[in-house]
Coordinates of C-alpha atoms and ligand atoms in Angstrom, one line a residue:
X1 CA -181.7 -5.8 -12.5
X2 CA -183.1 -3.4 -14.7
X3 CA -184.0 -4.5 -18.3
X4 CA -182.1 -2.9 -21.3
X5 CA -185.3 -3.4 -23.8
X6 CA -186.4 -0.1 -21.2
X7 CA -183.6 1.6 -23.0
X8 CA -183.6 4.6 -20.7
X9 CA -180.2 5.4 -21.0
X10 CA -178.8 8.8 -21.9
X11 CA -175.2 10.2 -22.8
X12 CA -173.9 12.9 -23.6
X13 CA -172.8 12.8 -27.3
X14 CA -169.7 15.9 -27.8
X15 CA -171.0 15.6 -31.8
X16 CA -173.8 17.0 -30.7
X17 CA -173.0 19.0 -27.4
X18 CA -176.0 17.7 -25.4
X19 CA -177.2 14.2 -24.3
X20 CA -179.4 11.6 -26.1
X21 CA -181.3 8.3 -25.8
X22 CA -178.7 5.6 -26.1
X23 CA -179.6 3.1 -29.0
X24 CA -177.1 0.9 -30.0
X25 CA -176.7 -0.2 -33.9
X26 CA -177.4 -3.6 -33.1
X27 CA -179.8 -4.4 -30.4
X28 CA -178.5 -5.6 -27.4
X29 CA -174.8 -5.2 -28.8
X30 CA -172.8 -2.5 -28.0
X31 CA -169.2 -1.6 -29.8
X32 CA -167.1 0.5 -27.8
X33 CA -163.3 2.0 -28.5
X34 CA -161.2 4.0 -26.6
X35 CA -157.9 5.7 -26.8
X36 CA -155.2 3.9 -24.9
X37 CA -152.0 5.0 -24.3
X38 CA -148.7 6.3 -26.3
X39 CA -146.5 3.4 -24.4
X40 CA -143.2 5.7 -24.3
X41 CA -143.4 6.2 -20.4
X42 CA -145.7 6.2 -17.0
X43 CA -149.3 6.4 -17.3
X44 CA -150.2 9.9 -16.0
X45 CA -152.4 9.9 -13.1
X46 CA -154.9 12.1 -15.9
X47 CA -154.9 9.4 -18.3
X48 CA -155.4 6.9 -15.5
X49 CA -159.0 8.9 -14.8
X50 CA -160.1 8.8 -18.6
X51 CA -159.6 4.6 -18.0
X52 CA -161.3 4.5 -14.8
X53 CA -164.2 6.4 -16.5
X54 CA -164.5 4.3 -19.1
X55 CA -163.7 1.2 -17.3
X56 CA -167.2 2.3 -15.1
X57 CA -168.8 3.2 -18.2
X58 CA -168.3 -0.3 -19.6
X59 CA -169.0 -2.2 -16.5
X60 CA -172.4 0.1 -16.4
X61 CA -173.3 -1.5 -19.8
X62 CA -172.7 -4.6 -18.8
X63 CA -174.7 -4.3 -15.9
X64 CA -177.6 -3.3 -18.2
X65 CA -177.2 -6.8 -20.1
X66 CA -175.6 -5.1 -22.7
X67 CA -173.1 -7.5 -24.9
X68 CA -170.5 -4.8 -24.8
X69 CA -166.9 -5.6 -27.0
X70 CA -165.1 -2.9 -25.6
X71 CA -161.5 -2.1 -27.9
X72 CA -158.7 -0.1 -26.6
X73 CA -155.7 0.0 -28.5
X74 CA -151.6 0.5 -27.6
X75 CA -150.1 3.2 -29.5
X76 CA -146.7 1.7 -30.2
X77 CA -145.4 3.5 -33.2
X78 CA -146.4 6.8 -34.5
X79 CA -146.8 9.1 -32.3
X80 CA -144.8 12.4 -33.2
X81 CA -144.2 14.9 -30.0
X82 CA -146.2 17.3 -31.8
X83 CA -149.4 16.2 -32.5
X84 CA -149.3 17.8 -36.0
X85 CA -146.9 15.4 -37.7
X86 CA -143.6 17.3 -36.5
X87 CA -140.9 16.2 -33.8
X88 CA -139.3 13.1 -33.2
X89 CA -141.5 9.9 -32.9
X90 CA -142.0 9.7 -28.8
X91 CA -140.6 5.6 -28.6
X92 CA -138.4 6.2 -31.0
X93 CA -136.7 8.7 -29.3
X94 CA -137.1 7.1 -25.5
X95 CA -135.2 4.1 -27.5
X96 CA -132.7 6.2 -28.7
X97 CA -131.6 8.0 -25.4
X98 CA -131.8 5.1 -23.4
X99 CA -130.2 2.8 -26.1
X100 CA -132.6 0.2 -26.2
X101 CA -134.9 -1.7 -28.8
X102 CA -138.0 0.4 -29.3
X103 CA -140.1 -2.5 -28.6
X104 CA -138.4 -2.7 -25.4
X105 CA -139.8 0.8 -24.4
X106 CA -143.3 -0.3 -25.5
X107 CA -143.1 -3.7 -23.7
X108 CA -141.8 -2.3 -20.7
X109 CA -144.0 0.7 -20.7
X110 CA -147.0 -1.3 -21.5
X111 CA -146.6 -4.0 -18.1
X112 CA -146.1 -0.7 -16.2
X113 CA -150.1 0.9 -17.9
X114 CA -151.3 -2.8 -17.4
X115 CA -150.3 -3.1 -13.7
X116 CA -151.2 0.4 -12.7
X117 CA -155.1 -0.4 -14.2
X118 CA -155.2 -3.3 -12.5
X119 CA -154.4 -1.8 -9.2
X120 CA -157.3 0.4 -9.4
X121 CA -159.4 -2.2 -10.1
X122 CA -160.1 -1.5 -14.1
X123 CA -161.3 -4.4 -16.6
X124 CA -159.1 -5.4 -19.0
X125 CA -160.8 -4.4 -22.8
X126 CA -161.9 -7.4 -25.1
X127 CA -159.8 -6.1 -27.7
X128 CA -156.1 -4.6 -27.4
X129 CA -154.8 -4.3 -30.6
X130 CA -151.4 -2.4 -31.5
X131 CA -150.6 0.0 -34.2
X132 CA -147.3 -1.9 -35.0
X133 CA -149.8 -5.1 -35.5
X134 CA -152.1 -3.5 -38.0
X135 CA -149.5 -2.0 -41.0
X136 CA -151.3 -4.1 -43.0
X137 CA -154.5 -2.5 -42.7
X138 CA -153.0 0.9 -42.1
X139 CA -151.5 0.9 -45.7
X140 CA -154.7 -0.1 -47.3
X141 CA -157.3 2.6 -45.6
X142 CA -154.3 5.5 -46.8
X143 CA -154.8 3.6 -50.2
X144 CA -158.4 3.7 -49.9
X145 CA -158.5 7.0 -49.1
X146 CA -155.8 8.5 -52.2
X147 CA -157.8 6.0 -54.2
X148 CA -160.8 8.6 -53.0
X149 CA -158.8 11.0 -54.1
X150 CA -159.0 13.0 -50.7
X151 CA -155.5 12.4 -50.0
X152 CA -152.0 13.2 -51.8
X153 CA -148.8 11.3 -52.0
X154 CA -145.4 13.7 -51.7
X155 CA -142.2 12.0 -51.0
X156 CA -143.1 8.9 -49.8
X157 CA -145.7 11.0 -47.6
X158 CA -149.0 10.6 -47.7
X159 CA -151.1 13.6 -46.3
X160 CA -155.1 13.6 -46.2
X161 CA -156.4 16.7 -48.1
X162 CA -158.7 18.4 -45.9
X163 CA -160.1 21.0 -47.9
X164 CA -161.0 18.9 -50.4
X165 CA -162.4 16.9 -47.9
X166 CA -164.5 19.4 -46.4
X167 CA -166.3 20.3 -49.7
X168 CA -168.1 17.5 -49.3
X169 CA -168.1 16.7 -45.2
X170 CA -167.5 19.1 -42.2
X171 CA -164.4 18.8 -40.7
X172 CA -164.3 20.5 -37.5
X173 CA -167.8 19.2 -36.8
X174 CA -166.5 16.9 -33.5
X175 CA -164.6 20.2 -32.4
X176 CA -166.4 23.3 -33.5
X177 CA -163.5 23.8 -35.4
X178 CA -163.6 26.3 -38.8
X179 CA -161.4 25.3 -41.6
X180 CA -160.7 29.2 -42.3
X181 CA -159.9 29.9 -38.7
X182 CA -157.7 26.4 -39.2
X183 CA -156.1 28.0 -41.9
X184 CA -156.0 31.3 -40.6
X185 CA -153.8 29.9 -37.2
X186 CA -152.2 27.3 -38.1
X187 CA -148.2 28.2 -38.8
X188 CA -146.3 26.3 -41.4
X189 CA -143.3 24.5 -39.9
X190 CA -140.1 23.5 -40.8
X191 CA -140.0 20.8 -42.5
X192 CA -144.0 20.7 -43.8
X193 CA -143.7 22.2 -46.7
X194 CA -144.7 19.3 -48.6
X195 CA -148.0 19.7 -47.1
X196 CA -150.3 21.5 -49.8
X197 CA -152.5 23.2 -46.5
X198 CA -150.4 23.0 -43.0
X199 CA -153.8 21.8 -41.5
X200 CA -153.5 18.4 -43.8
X201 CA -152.6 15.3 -41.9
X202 CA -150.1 12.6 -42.2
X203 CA -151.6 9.1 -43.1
X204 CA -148.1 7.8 -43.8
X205 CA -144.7 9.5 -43.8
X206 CA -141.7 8.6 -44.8
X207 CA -139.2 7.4 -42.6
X208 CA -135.5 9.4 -41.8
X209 CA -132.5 7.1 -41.7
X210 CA -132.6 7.7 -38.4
X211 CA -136.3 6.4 -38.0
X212 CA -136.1 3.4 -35.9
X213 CA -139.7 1.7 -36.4
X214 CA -140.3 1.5 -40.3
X215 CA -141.9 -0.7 -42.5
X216 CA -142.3 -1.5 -46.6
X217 CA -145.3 0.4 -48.2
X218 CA -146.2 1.4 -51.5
X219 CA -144.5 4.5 -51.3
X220 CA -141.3 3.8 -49.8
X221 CA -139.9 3.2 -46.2
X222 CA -142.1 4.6 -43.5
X223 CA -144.4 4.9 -40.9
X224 CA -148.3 5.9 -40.1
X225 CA -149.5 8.6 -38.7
X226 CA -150.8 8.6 -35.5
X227 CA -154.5 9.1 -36.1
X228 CA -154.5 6.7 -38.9
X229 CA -154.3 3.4 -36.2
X230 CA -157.6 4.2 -34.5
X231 CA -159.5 4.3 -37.5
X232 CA -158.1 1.6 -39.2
X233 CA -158.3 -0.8 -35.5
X234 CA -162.0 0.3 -34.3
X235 CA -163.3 -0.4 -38.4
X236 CA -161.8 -3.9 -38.2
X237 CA -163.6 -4.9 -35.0
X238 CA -166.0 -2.5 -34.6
X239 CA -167.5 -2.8 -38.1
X240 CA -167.8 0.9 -39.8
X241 CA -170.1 2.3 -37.8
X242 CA -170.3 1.3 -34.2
X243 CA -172.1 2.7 -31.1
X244 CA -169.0 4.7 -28.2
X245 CA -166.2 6.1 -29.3
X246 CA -164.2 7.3 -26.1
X247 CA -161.1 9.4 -24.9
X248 CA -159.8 12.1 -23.0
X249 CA -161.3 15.7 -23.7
X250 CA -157.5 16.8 -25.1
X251 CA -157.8 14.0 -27.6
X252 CA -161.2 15.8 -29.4
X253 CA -158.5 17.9 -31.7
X254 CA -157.1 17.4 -33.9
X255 CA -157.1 13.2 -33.3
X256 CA -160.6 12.1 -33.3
X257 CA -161.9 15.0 -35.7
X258 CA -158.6 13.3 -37.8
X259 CA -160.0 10.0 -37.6
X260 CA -164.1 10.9 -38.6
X261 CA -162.2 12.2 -41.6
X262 CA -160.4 9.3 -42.4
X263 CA -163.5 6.5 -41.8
X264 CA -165.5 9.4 -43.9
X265 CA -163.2 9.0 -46.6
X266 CA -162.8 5.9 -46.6
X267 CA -166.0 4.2 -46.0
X268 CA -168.2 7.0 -46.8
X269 CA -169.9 6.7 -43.2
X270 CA -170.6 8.6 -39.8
X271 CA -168.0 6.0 -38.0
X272 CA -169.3 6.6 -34.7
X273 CA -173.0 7.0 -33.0
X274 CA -171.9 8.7 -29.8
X275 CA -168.4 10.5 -28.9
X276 CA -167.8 10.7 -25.4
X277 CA -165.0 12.3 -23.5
X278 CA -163.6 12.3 -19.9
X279 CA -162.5 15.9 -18.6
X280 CA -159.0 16.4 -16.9
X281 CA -157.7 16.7 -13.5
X282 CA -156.2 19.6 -11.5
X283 CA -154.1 19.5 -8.6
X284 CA -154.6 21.7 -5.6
X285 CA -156.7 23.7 -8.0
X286 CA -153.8 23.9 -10.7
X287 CA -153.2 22.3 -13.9
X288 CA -150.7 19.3 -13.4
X289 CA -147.3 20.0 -14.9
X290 CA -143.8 18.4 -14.5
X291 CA -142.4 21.7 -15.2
X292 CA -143.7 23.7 -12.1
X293 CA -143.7 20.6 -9.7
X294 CA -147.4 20.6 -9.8
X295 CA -147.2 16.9 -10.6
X296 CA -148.3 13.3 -9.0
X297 CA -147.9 9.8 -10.6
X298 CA -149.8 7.0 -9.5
X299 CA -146.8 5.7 -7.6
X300 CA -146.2 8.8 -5.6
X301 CA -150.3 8.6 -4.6
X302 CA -150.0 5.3 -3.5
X303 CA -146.9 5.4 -1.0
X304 CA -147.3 9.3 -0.1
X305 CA -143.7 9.7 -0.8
X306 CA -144.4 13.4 -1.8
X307 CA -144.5 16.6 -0.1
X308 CA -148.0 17.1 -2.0
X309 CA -149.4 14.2 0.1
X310 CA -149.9 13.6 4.1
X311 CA -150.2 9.7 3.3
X312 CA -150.4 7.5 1.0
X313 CA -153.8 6.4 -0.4
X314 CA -155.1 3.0 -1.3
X315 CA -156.0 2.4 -5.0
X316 CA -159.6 1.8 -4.7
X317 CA -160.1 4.9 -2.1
X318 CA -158.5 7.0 -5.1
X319 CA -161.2 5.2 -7.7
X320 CA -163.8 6.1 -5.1
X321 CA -162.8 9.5 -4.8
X322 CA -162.5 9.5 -8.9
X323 CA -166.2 8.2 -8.9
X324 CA -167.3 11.6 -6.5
X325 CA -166.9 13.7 -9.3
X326 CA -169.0 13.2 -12.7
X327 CA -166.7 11.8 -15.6
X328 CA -167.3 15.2 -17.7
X329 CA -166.5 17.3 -14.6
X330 CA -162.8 18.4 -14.4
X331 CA -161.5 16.8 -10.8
X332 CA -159.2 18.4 -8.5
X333 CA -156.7 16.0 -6.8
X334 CA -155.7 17.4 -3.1
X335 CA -154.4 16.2 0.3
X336 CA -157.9 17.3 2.1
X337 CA -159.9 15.8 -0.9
X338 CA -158.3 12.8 -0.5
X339 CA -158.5 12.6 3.1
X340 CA -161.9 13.3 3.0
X341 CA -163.1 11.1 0.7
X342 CA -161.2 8.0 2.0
X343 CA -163.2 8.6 5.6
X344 CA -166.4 8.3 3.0
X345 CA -165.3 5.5 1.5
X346 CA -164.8 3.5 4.9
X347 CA -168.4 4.9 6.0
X348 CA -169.4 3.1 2.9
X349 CA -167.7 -0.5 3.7
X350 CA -168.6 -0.5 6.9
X351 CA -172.0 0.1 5.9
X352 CA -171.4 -3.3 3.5
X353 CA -169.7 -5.0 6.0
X354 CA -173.1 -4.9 8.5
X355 CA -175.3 -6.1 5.6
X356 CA -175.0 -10.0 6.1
X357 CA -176.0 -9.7 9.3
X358 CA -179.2 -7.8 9.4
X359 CA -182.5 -9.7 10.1
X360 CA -185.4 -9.2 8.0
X361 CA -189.2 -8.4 9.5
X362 CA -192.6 -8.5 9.1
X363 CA -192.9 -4.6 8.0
X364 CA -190.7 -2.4 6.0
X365 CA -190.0 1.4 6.9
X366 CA -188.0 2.0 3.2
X367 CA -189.6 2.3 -0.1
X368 CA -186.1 -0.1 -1.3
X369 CA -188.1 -0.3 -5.1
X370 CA -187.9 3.4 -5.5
X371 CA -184.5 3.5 -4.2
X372 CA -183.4 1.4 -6.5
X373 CA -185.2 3.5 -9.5
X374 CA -183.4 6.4 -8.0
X375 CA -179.9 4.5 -8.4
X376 CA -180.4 3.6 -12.1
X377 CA -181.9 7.2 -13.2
X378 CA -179.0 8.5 -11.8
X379 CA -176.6 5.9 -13.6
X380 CA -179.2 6.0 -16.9
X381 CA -178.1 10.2 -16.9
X382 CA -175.1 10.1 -18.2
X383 CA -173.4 7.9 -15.6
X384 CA -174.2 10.1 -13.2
X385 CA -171.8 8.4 -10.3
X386 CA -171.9 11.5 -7.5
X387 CA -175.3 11.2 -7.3
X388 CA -175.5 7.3 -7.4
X389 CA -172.8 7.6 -4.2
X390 CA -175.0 9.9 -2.4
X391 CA -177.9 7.8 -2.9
X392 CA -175.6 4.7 -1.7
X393 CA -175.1 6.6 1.4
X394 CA -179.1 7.2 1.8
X395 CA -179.2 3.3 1.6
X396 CA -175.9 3.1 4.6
X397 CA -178.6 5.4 6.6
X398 CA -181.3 3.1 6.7
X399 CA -179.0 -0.2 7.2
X400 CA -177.5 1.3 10.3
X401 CA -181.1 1.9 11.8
X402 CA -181.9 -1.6 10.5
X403 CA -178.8 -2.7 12.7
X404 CA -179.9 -0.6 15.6
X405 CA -183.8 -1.9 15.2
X406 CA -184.8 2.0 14.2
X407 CA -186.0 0.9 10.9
X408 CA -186.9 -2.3 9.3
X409 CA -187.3 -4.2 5.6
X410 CA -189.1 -7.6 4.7
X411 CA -186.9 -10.5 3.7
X412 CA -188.0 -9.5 0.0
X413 CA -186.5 -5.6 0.1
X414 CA -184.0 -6.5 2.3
X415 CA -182.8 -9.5 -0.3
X416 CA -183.4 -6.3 -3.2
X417 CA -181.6 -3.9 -1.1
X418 CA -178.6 -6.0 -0.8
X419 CA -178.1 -7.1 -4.5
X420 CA -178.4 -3.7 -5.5
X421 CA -175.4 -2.5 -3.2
X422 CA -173.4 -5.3 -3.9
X423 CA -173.8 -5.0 -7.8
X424 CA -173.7 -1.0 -7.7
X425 CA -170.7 -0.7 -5.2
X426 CA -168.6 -3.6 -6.4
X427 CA -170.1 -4.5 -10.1
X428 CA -170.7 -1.2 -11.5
X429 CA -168.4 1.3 -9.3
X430 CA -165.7 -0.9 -9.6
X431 CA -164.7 -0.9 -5.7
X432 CA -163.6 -3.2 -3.9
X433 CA -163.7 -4.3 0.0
X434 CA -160.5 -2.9 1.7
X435 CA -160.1 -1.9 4.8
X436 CA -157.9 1.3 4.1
X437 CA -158.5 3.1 6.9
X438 CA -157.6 0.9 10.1
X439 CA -154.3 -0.2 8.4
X440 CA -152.7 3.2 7.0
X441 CA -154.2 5.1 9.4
X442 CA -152.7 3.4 12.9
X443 CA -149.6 2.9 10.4
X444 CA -149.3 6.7 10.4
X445 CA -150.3 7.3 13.5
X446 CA -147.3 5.0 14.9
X447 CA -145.2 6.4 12.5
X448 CA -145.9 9.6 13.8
X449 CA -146.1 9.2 17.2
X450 CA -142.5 8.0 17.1
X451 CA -141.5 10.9 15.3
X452 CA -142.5 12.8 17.8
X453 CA -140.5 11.1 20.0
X454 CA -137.7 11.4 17.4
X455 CA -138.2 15.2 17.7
X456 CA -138.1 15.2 21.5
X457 CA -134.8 13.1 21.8
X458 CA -133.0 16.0 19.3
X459 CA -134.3 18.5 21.4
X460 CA -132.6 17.2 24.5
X461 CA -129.6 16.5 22.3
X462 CA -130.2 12.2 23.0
X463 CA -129.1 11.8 19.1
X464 CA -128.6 8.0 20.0
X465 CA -132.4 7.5 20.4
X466 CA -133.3 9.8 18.0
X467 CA -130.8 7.5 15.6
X468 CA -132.4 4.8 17.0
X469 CA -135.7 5.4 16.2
X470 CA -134.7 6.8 12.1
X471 CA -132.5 3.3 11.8
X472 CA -135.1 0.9 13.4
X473 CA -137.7 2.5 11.2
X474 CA -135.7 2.2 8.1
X475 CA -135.1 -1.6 8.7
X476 CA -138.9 -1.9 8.7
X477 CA -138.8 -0.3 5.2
X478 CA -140.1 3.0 6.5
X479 CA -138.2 6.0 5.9
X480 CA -138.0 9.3 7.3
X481 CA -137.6 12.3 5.5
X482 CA -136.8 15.9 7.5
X483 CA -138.0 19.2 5.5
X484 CA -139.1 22.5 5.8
X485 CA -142.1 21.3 7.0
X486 CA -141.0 18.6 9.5
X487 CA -140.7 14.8 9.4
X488 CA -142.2 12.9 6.6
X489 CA -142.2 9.5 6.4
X490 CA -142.7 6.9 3.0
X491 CA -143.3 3.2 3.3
X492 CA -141.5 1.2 0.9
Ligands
ZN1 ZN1 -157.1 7.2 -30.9

């Protein structure tokens, strides 16, 4: 294992726009928070990647010997449906159309995020702390911040004053935004003209009647606004400054140039070191969107049960697949991707599977020291995973020669050879040891065979067989679909 006091690692640091040498605020420690979800439905297969990423990120750290305390909160209350403090609150509203508690919605919605991470293998954070959990705290950093005079109660609504702000500070400097250009586009909606600027924020705002979650502040019946919680929630166990501040590219504006504000304001401090963000995914080269159909949930990649798909796909294939592409590199989800990738990701175990049982010999024919050095330069640029896998399948070359005597390794590199697979393909990747392709492969290859057979009966107009064959299937909780495009099938 390589040492941390080498402190080689680099990141790429979006306050900046360009990578650095990665050293921590205190030695050895390093304070990590990331974005979690709005718990008002499904995780989106996008969101999922930002938690893979940083899931691999933290296990990297850890690797390193880093003490990491890694924080990622539950948005439960909050949230508007437009990000600049307009709309309905999103659980609020899920609540109210499906006539439940809005704590049902976030408890419910919350097992789903939980179970879906798990299947692909993610960590859970140290730390998962909730916005409704932290009012407390939420009502005295808006205090802090008015008492600063950088924000302005009307109402019962407390909005942050960003041009006064930016006298003194730069907002916009996460973003590249411009405060005139802010002002410039921003339009001035319904119901906001109690902001003094339209580009001001909400810390707190006064709940509706109709405003299911609300609690007692100094200023009336309300609720906080959304970027308030992450301030407030990384400061209390992160400290005020603290070393990764993660999230999704989308989240860089207004939300976490919103929260630099707030920790600004109210601690007077540069709240985080290094800002890193995960880039989206595509599908079949398009953005997703529920609207156009151009859409897959983690549930539909799983079973196949989508015209999009040819088959379902195992959890950890998908996170290999993820791991292909570089964190910052926008990923594009297809059937041929997929496919590809899971035949890559069987190479790879099979490669793991032969490693027990190779011999070691008096000679090696593989520098295994410099392969290793390779691995963690790779990993030590940014988390470069695609280039880390390509290495791991240099190291699958020389094992199969080792297996077929064409290449050999002392009992010393073969013993370093091995721990470094094992702790970069199952420690740091995050994979783990299934055999995805004999099972759901012959599984659709029956499958398909007998539809075939299916087809054949219809054609000679044998619908009993062909019956046969749909109903037998069914009762093995396989069912047949007929399309434009012929037979699918979904397993349940
Ligand atoms: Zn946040």
């Amino acid at each position: 294992m390589s040492s941390i006091k080498e402190n080689k690692l680099s990141v790429y640091n979006s306050l900046v726009g360009k990578k650095e040498a990665f050293v921590p605020v205190i030695k050895d420690h390093v304070g990590m928070y990331v974005c979690g979800p709005t718990v008002y439905s499904n995780v989106h297969l996008g969101n999922v990647r930002t938690f893979i990423s940083f899931d691999m990120i933290y296990r990297y750290l850890q690797h390193l010997g880093y003490k990491v305390r890694y924080v990622r909160n539950i948005t439960d209350a909050g949230h508007l449906e437009d990000d600049s403090d307009d709309g309905e609150d999103k659980i609020s509203k899920k609540a109210r159309l499906e006539k439940l508690e809005p704590m049902q919605i976030v408890q419910y919605y919350t097992v789903d995020f939980h179970n879906v991470l798990r299947l692909f293998n993610n960590l859970p954070p140290d730390i998962e702390p909730t916005a409704t959990g932290h009012i407390v705290e939420q009502i005295q950093m808006a205090r802090k911040i008015l008492d600063k005079g950088l924000a302005y109660e009307v109402d019962g609504s407390i909005y942050f004053d960003v041009e006064k702000y930016n006298q003194d500070n730069n907002y916009g400097e996460l973003s590249g935004r411009n405060i005139d250009e802010l002002q410039a586009n921003t339009r001035t909606l319904e119901g906001q003209n109690d902001k003094k600027n339209p580009q001001d924020f909400a810390l707190w705002k006064k709940a509706s009647t109709s405003h299911l979650q609300h609690w007692e502040s100094p200023w009336g019946k309300g609720f906080p606004g959304w970027h308030l919680e992450c301030s407030v929630m990384s400061t209390k166990y992160l400290g005020e400054q603290f070393d990764i501040h993660g999230g999704g590219m989308d989240l860089k504006f207004p939300h976490h140039e919103c929260e630099i504000a707030q920790n600004k304001a109210a601690n007077g401090k540069d709240p985080v070191k290094y800002w890193l963000h995960a880039n989206m995914l595509t599908l079949n080269g398009k953005r997703m969107s529920k609207s156009t159909g151009n859409t897959l949930n983690p549930d539909e990649l799983f079973s196949g049960d989508t015209p999009l798909l040819d088959k379902g796909f195992h959890p950890t294939a998908v996170r290999f697949f993820m791991m292909q592409a570089h964190y910052r590199s926008v990923l594009d989800f297809s059937n041929d991707a997929l496919l590809a990738s899971e035949k890559g990701y069987q190479r790879l175990m099979n490669g793991m599977k032969l490693l027990s049982s190779l011999e070691a010999k008096k000679e090696s024919t593989f520098d295994v020291n410099s392969w290793m050095n390779k691995c963690y330069s790779a990993m030590d640029d940014d988390f470069n995973t695609p280039i880390l896998i390509s290495l791991l399948f240099d190291a699958m070359k020389i094992v199969n020669q080792i297996a077929d005597n064409k290449a050999s390794l002392t009992k010393q590199d073969l013993d370093l050879l091995v721990s470094n697979l094992n702790a970069f393909v199952f420690d740091v990747l995050g994979l783990e040891d299934i055999n995805v392709d004999n099972s759901s492969n012959k599984l659709s290859g029956v499958v398909n065979m007998l539809i075939q057979m299916r087809n054949d009966a219809r054609n000679d107009k044998n619908w009993a067989l062909s019956d046969d064959i749909r109903d037998n299937l069914k009762d093995l909780g396989i069912q047949l679909k007929d399309g434009k495009e012929g037979t699918k099938f979904s397993v349940e």
